[in-house]
Amino acid sequence: MLETRFGTVLAGGVDPTTITNTLTASGYRRDGTYRGYERFSRSDVHREALVTDEEIVWASQRVHEHPNVEALVDARDGRIPRYHEEHDAYRRLSEVIGESRMVEYIPPEGDRRWTKLEGFRFDGDTAYHIMAFLYPEGMKVPEADLRERSTDGTVLTREVDATDFRIDGQLAVAEGRIPPGEGNPPTPQPPQITWGVTRDAAAQTLTFTHEAGESVATTDLQFRADIADKPGEYLSLTETRPLPTDHDELTPGDSVTIGRQSVPDVGVIHVDDIDQDADDPYAARELQPATRLAVTYSSVRSTRPLFAIGLEDTA
């Protein structure tokens, strides 16, 4: 599996008939072809899938930063250049990191001139955390600072028990060993579900339908009203409410309808008007009609947004 900002690729032998039936039964429709792939798409939230008997390329506006299934196919086939072919800094750092289950790349921005790539590699039950920095020619590498921070938990994860630090020209690399059993337990992940959304403009309702996937307890699901595209200096005081349903759990085919009148207004306050010394720091808030509704999943340790739908356009 490959996950990118453009989409997710699942490679390996697949039965295209099974995939096609699953997609069309869960709200996708056939939408032509692309370079030998069967294309499927949805209209409620931008989601697309390209399918062959060797792989599935899938992108969602909710999941991926820049959904573009065509770009993934074209990059694989060499029709467009890959990132490391056009960005020398990334190429150099990726050669240092090597194969990793997760990488985080931070390019230069504004006054920050250095480039960073972070990754993890595994050897049996032991993990290794790697952090590589590339500084431009003419800029002094802050060796003493990086060397100190690589052992105090601010560069490498605090679970590291042995650290190696090295300088190679403008390149600084910190690598540490994470013993087996260390670290926090993984955060529970939401169940894998395909959600569909329909609107009734006359009744002013939104209906969410569990179209395919795992069952989920309704006590783990909530909806939250919010203001979309508010200025950065304003804070929304959102309110979370349980889903209006008598179901103990949602399974494929189950739906939940939320009326516009049951969506609460949202308190909005300028950050300069927050009074931390008052009994109610947000007393200066103003109530505004919500323009977005999000459905969230809560576990013991965290709350995760599942998807969000605009409320202004109910057509």
PDB file of C-alpha atoms in Angstrom:
ATOM      1  CA  MET A   1       0.000   0.000   0.000  1.00  0.00           C
ATOM      2  CA  LEU A   2       1.179   3.527  -0.835  1.00  0.00           C
ATOM      3  CA  GLU A   3      -0.374   6.594   0.794  1.00  0.00           C
ATOM      4  CA  THR A   4       0.285  10.065  -0.623  1.00  0.00           C
ATOM      5  CA  ARG A   5      -1.324  13.500  -0.557  1.00  0.00           C
ATOM      6  CA  PHE A   6      -2.786  12.641  -3.985  1.00  0.00           C
ATOM      7  CA  GLY A   7      -4.363   9.301  -3.117  1.00  0.00           C
ATOM      8  CA  THR A   8      -3.863   5.747  -1.906  1.00  0.00           C
ATOM      9  CA  VAL A   9      -2.650   2.839  -4.020  1.00  0.00           C
ATOM     10  CA  LEU A  10      -3.450  -0.779  -3.172  1.00  0.00           C
ATOM     11  CA  ALA A  11      -1.302  -3.032  -5.342  1.00  0.00           C
ATOM     12  CA  GLY A  12      -1.526  -6.813  -5.728  1.00  0.00           C
ATOM     13  CA  GLY A  13      -3.840  -9.295  -7.302  1.00  0.00           C
ATOM     14  CA  VAL A  14      -7.446  -8.143  -6.991  1.00  0.00           C
ATOM     15  CA  ASP A  15     -10.686  -9.394  -8.467  1.00  0.00           C
ATOM     16  CA  PRO A  16     -11.989  -6.385 -10.441  1.00  0.00           C
ATOM     17  CA  THR A  17     -15.509  -7.834 -10.463  1.00  0.00           C
ATOM     18  CA  THR A  18     -15.590  -7.964  -6.673  1.00  0.00           C
ATOM     19  CA  ILE A  19     -14.182  -4.440  -6.423  1.00  0.00           C
ATOM     20  CA  THR A  20     -16.643  -3.139  -9.012  1.00  0.00           C
ATOM     21  CA  ASN A  21     -19.604  -4.706  -7.216  1.00  0.00           C
ATOM     22  CA  THR A  22     -18.437  -3.304  -3.887  1.00  0.00           C
ATOM     23  CA  LEU A  23     -17.995   0.199  -5.268  1.00  0.00           C
ATOM     24  CA  THR A  24     -21.299   0.344  -7.132  1.00  0.00           C
ATOM     25  CA  ALA A  25     -23.143  -1.100  -4.127  1.00  0.00           C
ATOM     26  CA  SER A  26     -21.725   1.620  -1.879  1.00  0.00           C
ATOM     27  CA  GLY A  27     -22.640   4.729  -3.822  1.00  0.00           C
ATOM     28  CA  TYR A  28     -19.997   4.913  -6.563  1.00  0.00           C
ATOM     29  CA  ARG A  29     -20.963   5.056 -10.223  1.00  0.00           C
ATOM     30  CA  ARG A  30     -19.048   4.084 -13.352  1.00  0.00           C
ATOM     31  CA  ASP A  31     -17.392   7.147 -14.831  1.00  0.00           C
ATOM     32  CA  GLY A  32     -15.526   6.048 -17.943  1.00  0.00           C
ATOM     33  CA  THR A  33     -11.928   4.896 -18.094  1.00  0.00           C
ATOM     34  CA  TYR A  34      -8.430   6.306 -17.687  1.00  0.00           C
ATOM     35  CA  ARG A  35      -5.423   4.687 -19.409  1.00  0.00           C
ATOM     36  CA  GLY A  36      -6.780   1.172 -19.073  1.00  0.00           C
ATOM     37  CA  TYR A  37      -8.318   1.676 -15.620  1.00  0.00           C
ATOM     38  CA  GLU A  38     -12.046   1.563 -14.928  1.00  0.00           C
ATOM     39  CA  ARG A  39     -13.028   4.830 -13.246  1.00  0.00           C
ATOM     40  CA  PHE A  40     -15.621   5.142 -10.471  1.00  0.00           C
ATOM     41  CA  SER A  41     -16.699   8.359  -8.748  1.00  0.00           C
ATOM     42  CA  ARG A  42     -19.174   9.906  -6.316  1.00  0.00           C
ATOM     43  CA  SER A  43     -20.907  13.276  -6.340  1.00  0.00           C
ATOM     44  CA  ASP A  44     -21.579  13.946  -2.612  1.00  0.00           C
ATOM     45  CA  VAL A  45     -17.928  14.235  -1.511  1.00  0.00           C
ATOM     46  CA  HIS A  46     -15.244  14.162  -4.197  1.00  0.00           C
ATOM     47  CA  ARG A  47     -14.078  10.526  -4.251  1.00  0.00           C
ATOM     48  CA  GLU A  48     -12.664   8.569  -7.181  1.00  0.00           C
ATOM     49  CA  ALA A  49     -11.291   5.071  -7.755  1.00  0.00           C
ATOM     50  CA  LEU A  50      -9.346   3.624 -10.681  1.00  0.00           C
ATOM     51  CA  VAL A  51      -9.431  -0.176 -10.872  1.00  0.00           C
ATOM     52  CA  THR A  52      -7.520  -2.864 -12.787  1.00  0.00           C
ATOM     53  CA  ASP A  53      -6.885  -6.504 -11.974  1.00  0.00           C
ATOM     54  CA  GLU A  54      -3.540  -5.462 -10.446  1.00  0.00           C
ATOM     55  CA  GLU A  55      -4.308  -2.411  -8.321  1.00  0.00           C
ATOM     56  CA  ILE A  56      -6.785   0.101  -6.962  1.00  0.00           C
ATOM     57  CA  VAL A  57      -5.979   3.823  -6.971  1.00  0.00           C
ATOM     58  CA  TRP A  58      -8.327   5.756  -4.698  1.00  0.00           C
ATOM     59  CA  ALA A  59      -8.585   9.421  -3.690  1.00  0.00           C
ATOM     60  CA  SER A  60     -10.950  11.322  -1.414  1.00  0.00           C
ATOM     61  CA  GLN A  61     -11.301  15.029  -0.758  1.00  0.00           C
ATOM     62  CA  ARG A  62     -11.834  14.134   2.906  1.00  0.00           C
ATOM     63  CA  VAL A  63      -8.685  12.013   3.243  1.00  0.00           C
ATOM     64  CA  HIS A  64      -6.134  13.394   0.785  1.00  0.00           C
ATOM     65  CA  GLU A  65      -4.727  16.913   0.621  1.00  0.00           C
ATOM     66  CA  HIS A  66      -4.661  17.072  -3.198  1.00  0.00           C
ATOM     67  CA  PRO A  67      -6.785  14.173  -4.509  1.00  0.00           C
ATOM     68  CA  ASN A  68      -5.607  13.241  -8.000  1.00  0.00           C
ATOM     69  CA  VAL A  69      -5.741   9.604  -9.075  1.00  0.00           C
ATOM     70  CA  GLU A  70      -4.527  10.456 -12.583  1.00  0.00           C
ATOM     71  CA  ALA A  71      -1.293  11.961 -11.225  1.00  0.00           C
ATOM     72  CA  LEU A  72      -0.478   8.741  -9.370  1.00  0.00           C
ATOM     73  CA  VAL A  73      -1.002   6.605 -12.479  1.00  0.00           C
ATOM     74  CA  ASP A  74       0.985   9.006 -14.664  1.00  0.00           C
ATOM     75  CA  ALA A  75       3.863   9.164 -12.160  1.00  0.00           C
ATOM     76  CA  ARG A  76       4.006   5.375 -11.980  1.00  0.00           C
ATOM     77  CA  ASP A  77       4.179   5.134 -15.770  1.00  0.00           C
ATOM     78  CA  GLY A  78       6.792   7.905 -16.093  1.00  0.00           C
ATOM     79  CA  ARG A  79       4.571  10.434 -17.859  1.00  0.00           C
ATOM     80  CA  ILE A  80       5.251  13.073 -15.224  1.00  0.00           C
ATOM     81  CA  PRO A  81       8.466  13.471 -13.189  1.00  0.00           C
ATOM     82  CA  ARG A  82       8.591  12.145  -9.653  1.00  0.00           C
ATOM     83  CA  TYR A  83       9.300  14.446  -6.738  1.00  0.00           C
ATOM     84  CA  HIS A  84      12.869  13.279  -6.133  1.00  0.00           C
ATOM     85  CA  GLU A  85      13.690  13.823  -9.810  1.00  0.00           C
ATOM     86  CA  GLU A  86      12.948  17.549  -9.538  1.00  0.00           C
ATOM     87  CA  HIS A  87      13.990  18.270  -5.934  1.00  0.00           C
ATOM     88  CA  ASP A  88      17.625  17.532  -5.239  1.00  0.00           C
ATOM     89  CA  ALA A  89      17.318  18.161  -1.484  1.00  0.00           C
ATOM     90  CA  TYR A  90      14.574  15.566  -1.148  1.00  0.00           C
ATOM     91  CA  ARG A  91      16.578  13.077  -3.221  1.00  0.00           C
ATOM     92  CA  ARG A  92      19.634  13.465  -0.999  1.00  0.00           C
ATOM     93  CA  LEU A  93      17.644  13.148   2.218  1.00  0.00           C
ATOM     94  CA  SER A  94      15.599  10.175   1.015  1.00  0.00           C
ATOM     95  CA  GLU A  95      18.830   8.349   0.172  1.00  0.00           C
ATOM     96  CA  VAL A  96      19.870   8.855   3.805  1.00  0.00           C
ATOM     97  CA  ILE A  97      16.533   7.775   5.280  1.00  0.00           C
ATOM     98  CA  GLY A  98      16.181   4.753   2.987  1.00  0.00           C
ATOM     99  CA  GLU A  99      13.083   2.581   3.014  1.00  0.00           C
ATOM    100  CA  SER A 100      10.641   3.662   5.719  1.00  0.00           C
ATOM    101  CA  ARG A 101       7.052   2.920   6.636  1.00  0.00           C
ATOM    102  CA  MET A 102       6.533   6.615   7.299  1.00  0.00           C
ATOM    103  CA  VAL A 103       8.361   9.747   6.203  1.00  0.00           C
ATOM    104  CA  GLU A 104       7.678  13.391   6.963  1.00  0.00           C
ATOM    105  CA  TYR A 105       9.261  15.954   4.659  1.00  0.00           C
ATOM    106  CA  ILE A 106       9.563  19.639   5.589  1.00  0.00           C
ATOM    107  CA  PRO A 107      10.915  21.880   2.796  1.00  0.00           C
ATOM    108  CA  PRO A 108      12.382  25.360   3.363  1.00  0.00           C
ATOM    109  CA  GLU A 109       9.779  28.045   4.011  1.00  0.00           C
ATOM    110  CA  GLY A 110      10.078  31.755   4.765  1.00  0.00           C
ATOM    111  CA  ASP A 111      13.104  32.461   6.951  1.00  0.00           C
ATOM    112  CA  ARG A 112      13.684  28.755   7.571  1.00  0.00           C
ATOM    113  CA  ARG A 113      16.289  27.702   5.018  1.00  0.00           C
ATOM    114  CA  TRP A 114      16.980  24.105   6.026  1.00  0.00           C
ATOM    115  CA  THR A 115      15.224  20.998   4.739  1.00  0.00           C
ATOM    116  CA  LYS A 116      14.220  18.067   6.954  1.00  0.00           C
ATOM    117  CA  LEU A 117      13.186  14.465   6.347  1.00  0.00           C
ATOM    118  CA  GLU A 118      12.114  12.119   9.137  1.00  0.00           C
ATOM    119  CA  GLY A 119      11.578   8.381   8.961  1.00  0.00           C
ATOM    120  CA  PHE A 120      11.392   5.089  10.834  1.00  0.00           C
ATOM    121  CA  ARG A 121      12.898   1.759   9.884  1.00  0.00           C
ATOM    122  CA  PHE A 122      12.416  -1.619  11.541  1.00  0.00           C
ATOM    123  CA  ASP A 123      14.614  -4.614  12.285  1.00  0.00           C
ATOM    124  CA  GLY A 124      12.497  -7.358  13.776  1.00  0.00           C
ATOM    125  CA  ASP A 125      10.918  -5.978  16.971  1.00  0.00           C
ATOM    126  CA  THR A 126      13.251  -2.983  17.137  1.00  0.00           C
ATOM    127  CA  ALA A 127      12.532   0.389  15.540  1.00  0.00           C
ATOM    128  CA  TYR A 128      15.004   3.093  14.549  1.00  0.00           C
ATOM    129  CA  HIS A 129      14.070   6.767  14.372  1.00  0.00           C
ATOM    130  CA  ILE A 130      16.011   8.828  11.812  1.00  0.00           C
ATOM    131  CA  MET A 131      16.022  12.607  11.422  1.00  0.00           C
ATOM    132  CA  ALA A 132      18.058  14.200   8.624  1.00  0.00           C
ATOM    133  CA  PHE A 133      18.647  17.938   8.099  1.00  0.00           C
ATOM    134  CA  LEU A 134      20.142  19.520   4.976  1.00  0.00           C
ATOM    135  CA  TYR A 135      21.473  23.072   5.248  1.00  0.00           C
ATOM    136  CA  PRO A 136      22.181  25.269   2.184  1.00  0.00           C
ATOM    137  CA  GLU A 137      25.724  25.999   1.118  1.00  0.00           C
ATOM    138  CA  GLY A 138      27.197  28.898   3.069  1.00  0.00           C
ATOM    139  CA  MET A 139      24.989  28.323   6.141  1.00  0.00           C
ATOM    140  CA  LYS A 140      26.671  26.995   9.268  1.00  0.00           C
ATOM    141  CA  VAL A 141      25.316  23.667  10.472  1.00  0.00           C
ATOM    142  CA  PRO A 142      24.323  24.086  14.179  1.00  0.00           C
ATOM    143  CA  GLU A 143      26.164  20.910  15.144  1.00  0.00           C
ATOM    144  CA  ALA A 144      26.385  21.467  18.918  1.00  0.00           C
ATOM    145  CA  ASP A 145      22.685  22.341  19.226  1.00  0.00           C
ATOM    146  CA  LEU A 146      21.532  19.394  17.110  1.00  0.00           C
ATOM    147  CA  ARG A 147      23.845  16.991  18.911  1.00  0.00           C
ATOM    148  CA  GLU A 148      22.458  18.043  22.293  1.00  0.00           C
ATOM    149  CA  ARG A 149      18.838  17.983  21.136  1.00  0.00           C
ATOM    150  CA  SER A 150      19.248  14.525  19.598  1.00  0.00           C
ATOM    151  CA  THR A 151      19.630  13.108  23.131  1.00  0.00           C
ATOM    152  CA  ASP A 152      17.075  15.177  25.090  1.00  0.00           C
ATOM    153  CA  GLY A 153      13.879  14.123  23.313  1.00  0.00           C
ATOM    154  CA  THR A 154      13.368  17.217  21.141  1.00  0.00           C
ATOM    155  CA  VAL A 155      14.799  15.906  17.861  1.00  0.00           C
ATOM    156  CA  LEU A 156      14.309  12.169  18.256  1.00  0.00           C
ATOM    157  CA  THR A 157      11.365  10.574  20.030  1.00  0.00           C
ATOM    158  CA  ARG A 158      11.853  10.338  23.795  1.00  0.00           C
ATOM    159  CA  GLU A 159      11.755   6.505  23.743  1.00  0.00           C
ATOM    160  CA  VAL A 160      15.151   6.353  22.011  1.00  0.00           C
ATOM    161  CA  ASP A 161      17.790   4.735  24.257  1.00  0.00           C
ATOM    162  CA  ALA A 162      20.901   4.945  22.026  1.00  0.00           C
ATOM    163  CA  THR A 163      21.686   7.783  19.628  1.00  0.00           C
ATOM    164  CA  ASP A 164      24.119   8.137  16.749  1.00  0.00           C
ATOM    165  CA  PHE A 165      24.826  11.631  15.404  1.00  0.00           C
ATOM    166  CA  ARG A 166      26.921  12.494  12.363  1.00  0.00           C
ATOM    167  CA  ILE A 167      27.764  15.443  10.122  1.00  0.00           C
ATOM    168  CA  ASP A 168      28.556  15.096   6.415  1.00  0.00           C
ATOM    169  CA  GLY A 169      29.171  18.505   4.883  1.00  0.00           C
ATOM    170  CA  GLN A 170      25.842  20.360   5.007  1.00  0.00           C
ATOM    171  CA  LEU A 171      23.989  17.215   6.094  1.00  0.00           C
ATOM    172  CA  ALA A 172      23.230  16.405   9.752  1.00  0.00           C
ATOM    173  CA  VAL A 173      21.754  13.030  10.681  1.00  0.00           C
ATOM    174  CA  ALA A 174      20.476  11.802  14.054  1.00  0.00           C
ATOM    175  CA  GLU A 175      19.461   8.158  14.448  1.00  0.00           C
ATOM    176  CA  GLY A 176      18.233   6.395  17.562  1.00  0.00           C
ATOM    177  CA  ARG A 177      17.174   2.907  18.614  1.00  0.00           C
ATOM    178  CA  ILE A 178      13.747   2.383  20.170  1.00  0.00           C
ATOM    179  CA  PRO A 179      13.709  -0.775  22.327  1.00  0.00           C
ATOM    180  CA  PRO A 180      10.861  -3.304  21.891  1.00  0.00           C
ATOM    181  CA  GLY A 181       7.776  -2.490  23.934  1.00  0.00           C
ATOM    182  CA  GLU A 182       8.532   1.213  24.308  1.00  0.00           C
ATOM    183  CA  GLY A 183       6.267   4.004  23.146  1.00  0.00           C
ATOM    184  CA  ASN A 184       2.595   4.758  23.490  1.00  0.00           C
ATOM    185  CA  PRO A 185      -0.052   2.226  22.485  1.00  0.00           C
ATOM    186  CA  PRO A 186      -1.577   2.997  19.085  1.00  0.00           C
ATOM    187  CA  THR A 187      -4.591   5.260  19.003  1.00  0.00           C
ATOM    188  CA  PRO A 188      -7.752   3.289  18.180  1.00  0.00           C
ATOM    189  CA  GLN A 189      -8.666   3.837  14.551  1.00  0.00           C
ATOM    190  CA  PRO A 190     -12.219   4.529  13.345  1.00  0.00           C
ATOM    191  CA  PRO A 191     -13.922   1.598  11.639  1.00  0.00           C
ATOM    192  CA  GLN A 192     -13.520   1.417   7.872  1.00  0.00           C
ATOM    193  CA  ILE A 193     -16.819   2.674   6.474  1.00  0.00           C
ATOM    194  CA  THR A 194     -18.043   4.216   3.219  1.00  0.00           C
ATOM    195  CA  TRP A 195     -20.456   7.015   4.106  1.00  0.00           C
ATOM    196  CA  GLY A 196     -22.995   8.518   1.746  1.00  0.00           C
ATOM    197  CA  VAL A 197     -24.734  11.873   2.143  1.00  0.00           C
ATOM    198  CA  THR A 198     -28.026  13.048   0.664  1.00  0.00           C
ATOM    199  CA  ARG A 199     -29.682  16.420   1.076  1.00  0.00           C
ATOM    200  CA  ASP A 200     -33.350  17.380   1.123  1.00  0.00           C
ATOM    201  CA  ALA A 201     -33.548  21.106   0.438  1.00  0.00           C
ATOM    202  CA  ALA A 202     -37.285  21.299   1.050  1.00  0.00           C
ATOM    203  CA  ALA A 203     -37.127  19.542   4.419  1.00  0.00           C
ATOM    204  CA  GLN A 204     -33.748  21.116   5.260  1.00  0.00           C
ATOM    205  CA  THR A 205     -32.205  17.799   6.251  1.00  0.00           C
ATOM    206  CA  LEU A 206     -28.967  15.897   5.755  1.00  0.00           C
ATOM    207  CA  THR A 207     -29.059  12.102   5.739  1.00  0.00           C
ATOM    208  CA  PHE A 208     -25.897  10.078   6.393  1.00  0.00           C
ATOM    209  CA  THR A 209     -25.964   6.484   5.221  1.00  0.00           C
ATOM    210  CA  HIS A 210     -23.613   3.657   6.212  1.00  0.00           C
ATOM    211  CA  GLU A 211     -23.150   2.171   2.748  1.00  0.00           C
ATOM    212  CA  ALA A 212     -20.402  -0.414   3.270  1.00  0.00           C
ATOM    213  CA  GLY A 213     -17.852  -1.568   5.826  1.00  0.00           C
ATOM    214  CA  GLU A 214     -17.671  -2.369   9.506  1.00  0.00           C
ATOM    215  CA  SER A 215     -20.406  -1.823  12.066  1.00  0.00           C
ATOM    216  CA  VAL A 216     -19.961   1.029  14.528  1.00  0.00           C
ATOM    217  CA  ALA A 217     -21.624   1.730  17.889  1.00  0.00           C
ATOM    218  CA  THR A 218     -23.682   4.902  17.749  1.00  0.00           C
ATOM    219  CA  THR A 219     -22.361   5.919  21.174  1.00  0.00           C
ATOM    220  CA  ASP A 220     -18.973   6.376  19.447  1.00  0.00           C
ATOM    221  CA  LEU A 221     -20.399   8.803  16.880  1.00  0.00           C
ATOM    222  CA  GLN A 222     -21.327  12.464  17.320  1.00  0.00           C
ATOM    223  CA  PHE A 223     -22.021  15.479  15.147  1.00  0.00           C
ATOM    224  CA  ARG A 224     -20.488  18.911  15.593  1.00  0.00           C
ATOM    225  CA  ALA A 225     -21.536  22.276  14.210  1.00  0.00           C
ATOM    226  CA  ASP A 226     -18.865  24.683  13.015  1.00  0.00           C
ATOM    227  CA  ILE A 227     -18.189  27.813  10.962  1.00  0.00           C
ATOM    228  CA  ALA A 228     -16.342  27.206   7.703  1.00  0.00           C
ATOM    229  CA  ASP A 229     -13.721  29.657   6.403  1.00  0.00           C
ATOM    230  CA  LYS A 230     -13.721  31.933   9.440  1.00  0.00           C
ATOM    231  CA  PRO A 231     -10.792  34.400   9.710  1.00  0.00           C
ATOM    232  CA  GLY A 232      -7.753  33.003  11.479  1.00  0.00           C
ATOM    233  CA  GLU A 233      -8.011  35.452  14.366  1.00  0.00           C
ATOM    234  CA  TYR A 234     -11.463  34.135  15.322  1.00  0.00           C
ATOM    235  CA  LEU A 235     -12.168  31.014  17.395  1.00  0.00           C
ATOM    236  CA  SER A 236     -15.240  28.809  16.995  1.00  0.00           C
ATOM    237  CA  LEU A 237     -16.736  27.388  20.180  1.00  0.00           C
ATOM    238  CA  THR A 238     -18.158  24.230  18.702  1.00  0.00           C
ATOM    239  CA  GLU A 239     -20.779  22.063  20.351  1.00  0.00           C
ATOM    240  CA  THR A 240     -20.839  18.271  19.990  1.00  0.00           C
ATOM    241  CA  ARG A 241     -24.092  16.316  20.185  1.00  0.00           C
ATOM    242  CA  PRO A 242     -25.030  12.630  19.880  1.00  0.00           C
ATOM    243  CA  LEU A 243     -26.488  11.371  16.616  1.00  0.00           C
ATOM    244  CA  PRO A 244     -30.309  11.476  16.616  1.00  0.00           C
ATOM    245  CA  THR A 245     -30.945   7.738  16.195  1.00  0.00           C
ATOM    246  CA  ASP A 246     -32.453   4.802  18.093  1.00  0.00           C
ATOM    247  CA  HIS A 247     -29.906   2.365  16.604  1.00  0.00           C
ATOM    248  CA  ASP A 248     -27.399   0.884  19.043  1.00  0.00           C
ATOM    249  CA  GLU A 249     -25.034   0.482  16.114  1.00  0.00           C
ATOM    250  CA  LEU A 250     -24.940   1.393  12.447  1.00  0.00           C
ATOM    251  CA  THR A 251     -24.479  -1.368   9.879  1.00  0.00           C
ATOM    252  CA  PRO A 252     -24.538  -1.241   6.069  1.00  0.00           C
ATOM    253  CA  GLY A 253     -27.842   0.230   4.921  1.00  0.00           C
ATOM    254  CA  ASP A 254     -28.560   2.180   8.125  1.00  0.00           C
ATOM    255  CA  SER A 255     -29.135   5.939   7.933  1.00  0.00           C
ATOM    256  CA  VAL A 256     -29.258   8.916  10.293  1.00  0.00           C
ATOM    257  CA  THR A 257     -31.120  12.117   9.387  1.00  0.00           C
ATOM    258  CA  ILE A 258     -30.224  15.460  10.974  1.00  0.00           C
ATOM    259  CA  GLY A 259     -32.606  18.365  10.568  1.00  0.00           C
ATOM    260  CA  ARG A 260     -31.192  21.845  10.057  1.00  0.00           C
ATOM    261  CA  GLN A 261     -33.224  23.089  13.005  1.00  0.00           C
ATOM    262  CA  SER A 262     -31.407  20.677  15.341  1.00  0.00           C
ATOM    263  CA  VAL A 263     -27.983  22.027  14.398  1.00  0.00           C
ATOM    264  CA  PRO A 264     -26.981  24.534  17.114  1.00  0.00           C
ATOM    265  CA  ASP A 265     -25.593  27.988  16.446  1.00  0.00           C
ATOM    266  CA  VAL A 266     -21.865  28.392  16.960  1.00  0.00           C
ATOM    267  CA  GLY A 267     -20.188  30.813  19.341  1.00  0.00           C
ATOM    268  CA  VAL A 268     -17.527  32.887  17.582  1.00  0.00           C
ATOM    269  CA  ILE A 269     -15.030  35.117  19.392  1.00  0.00           C
ATOM    270  CA  HIS A 270     -11.996  37.152  18.390  1.00  0.00           C
ATOM    271  CA  VAL A 271      -8.881  35.841  20.119  1.00  0.00           C
ATOM    272  CA  ASP A 272      -8.209  39.325  21.597  1.00  0.00           C
ATOM    273  CA  ASP A 273     -11.615  39.207  23.337  1.00  0.00           C
ATOM    274  CA  ILE A 274     -10.895  36.019  25.289  1.00  0.00           C
ATOM    275  CA  ASP A 275     -10.520  36.890  28.996  1.00  0.00           C
ATOM    276  CA  GLN A 276      -8.694  34.037  30.711  1.00  0.00           C
ATOM    277  CA  ASP A 277      -9.147  35.677  34.134  1.00  0.00           C
ATOM    278  CA  ALA A 278     -12.946  35.823  33.915  1.00  0.00           C
ATOM    279  CA  ASP A 279     -15.349  33.158  35.175  1.00  0.00           C
ATOM    280  CA  ASP A 280     -16.445  32.785  31.559  1.00  0.00           C
ATOM    281  CA  PRO A 281     -13.414  33.557  29.341  1.00  0.00           C
ATOM    282  CA  TYR A 282     -15.653  33.487  26.258  1.00  0.00           C
ATOM    283  CA  ALA A 283     -18.408  35.819  27.480  1.00  0.00           C
ATOM    284  CA  ALA A 284     -17.834  38.135  24.493  1.00  0.00           C
ATOM    285  CA  ARG A 285     -18.706  35.430  21.974  1.00  0.00           C
ATOM    286  CA  GLU A 286     -21.384  35.987  19.375  1.00  0.00           C
ATOM    287  CA  LEU A 287     -23.704  33.251  18.142  1.00  0.00           C
ATOM    288  CA  GLN A 288     -23.697  32.645  14.407  1.00  0.00           C
ATOM    289  CA  PRO A 289     -25.530  30.055  12.282  1.00  0.00           C
ATOM    290  CA  ALA A 290     -23.393  27.002  11.596  1.00  0.00           C
ATOM    291  CA  THR A 291     -22.171  26.624   8.028  1.00  0.00           C
ATOM    292  CA  ARG A 292     -20.580  23.187   8.364  1.00  0.00           C
ATOM    293  CA  LEU A 293     -21.488  19.954  10.092  1.00  0.00           C
ATOM    294  CA  ALA A 294     -18.886  17.335  11.003  1.00  0.00           C
ATOM    295  CA  VAL A 295     -19.401  13.738  12.107  1.00  0.00           C
ATOM    296  CA  THR A 296     -16.775  12.538  14.595  1.00  0.00           C
ATOM    297  CA  TYR A 297     -15.673   9.221  16.083  1.00  0.00           C
ATOM    298  CA  SER A 298     -14.677   9.069  19.761  1.00  0.00           C
ATOM    299  CA  SER A 299     -12.651   6.376  21.478  1.00  0.00           C
ATOM    300  CA  VAL A 300     -11.318   6.215  25.027  1.00  0.00           C
ATOM    301  CA  ARG A 301      -8.194   8.152  24.088  1.00  0.00           C
ATOM    302  CA  SER A 302      -9.142  10.494  21.266  1.00  0.00           C
ATOM    303  CA  THR A 303     -11.780  12.036  19.017  1.00  0.00           C
ATOM    304  CA  ARG A 304     -11.327  11.807  15.249  1.00  0.00           C
ATOM    305  CA  PRO A 305     -13.294  13.697  12.566  1.00  0.00           C
ATOM    306  CA  LEU A 306     -14.782  11.359   9.956  1.00  0.00           C
ATOM    307  CA  PHE A 307     -16.154  13.837   7.426  1.00  0.00           C
ATOM    308  CA  ALA A 308     -17.655  17.327   7.183  1.00  0.00           C
ATOM    309  CA  ILE A 309     -20.481  18.672   5.010  1.00  0.00           C
ATOM    310  CA  GLY A 310     -21.313  22.286   4.209  1.00  0.00           C
ATOM    311  CA  LEU A 311     -24.760  23.457   5.348  1.00  0.00           C
ATOM    312  CA  GLU A 312     -25.203  26.544   3.190  1.00  0.00           C
ATOM    313  CA  ASP A 313     -25.810  24.655  -0.044  1.00  0.00           C
ATOM    314  CA  THR A 314     -28.652  22.231   0.635  1.00  0.00           C
ATOM    315  CA  ALA A 315     -29.592  21.757  -3.022  1.00  0.00           C
TER     316      ALA A 315
END
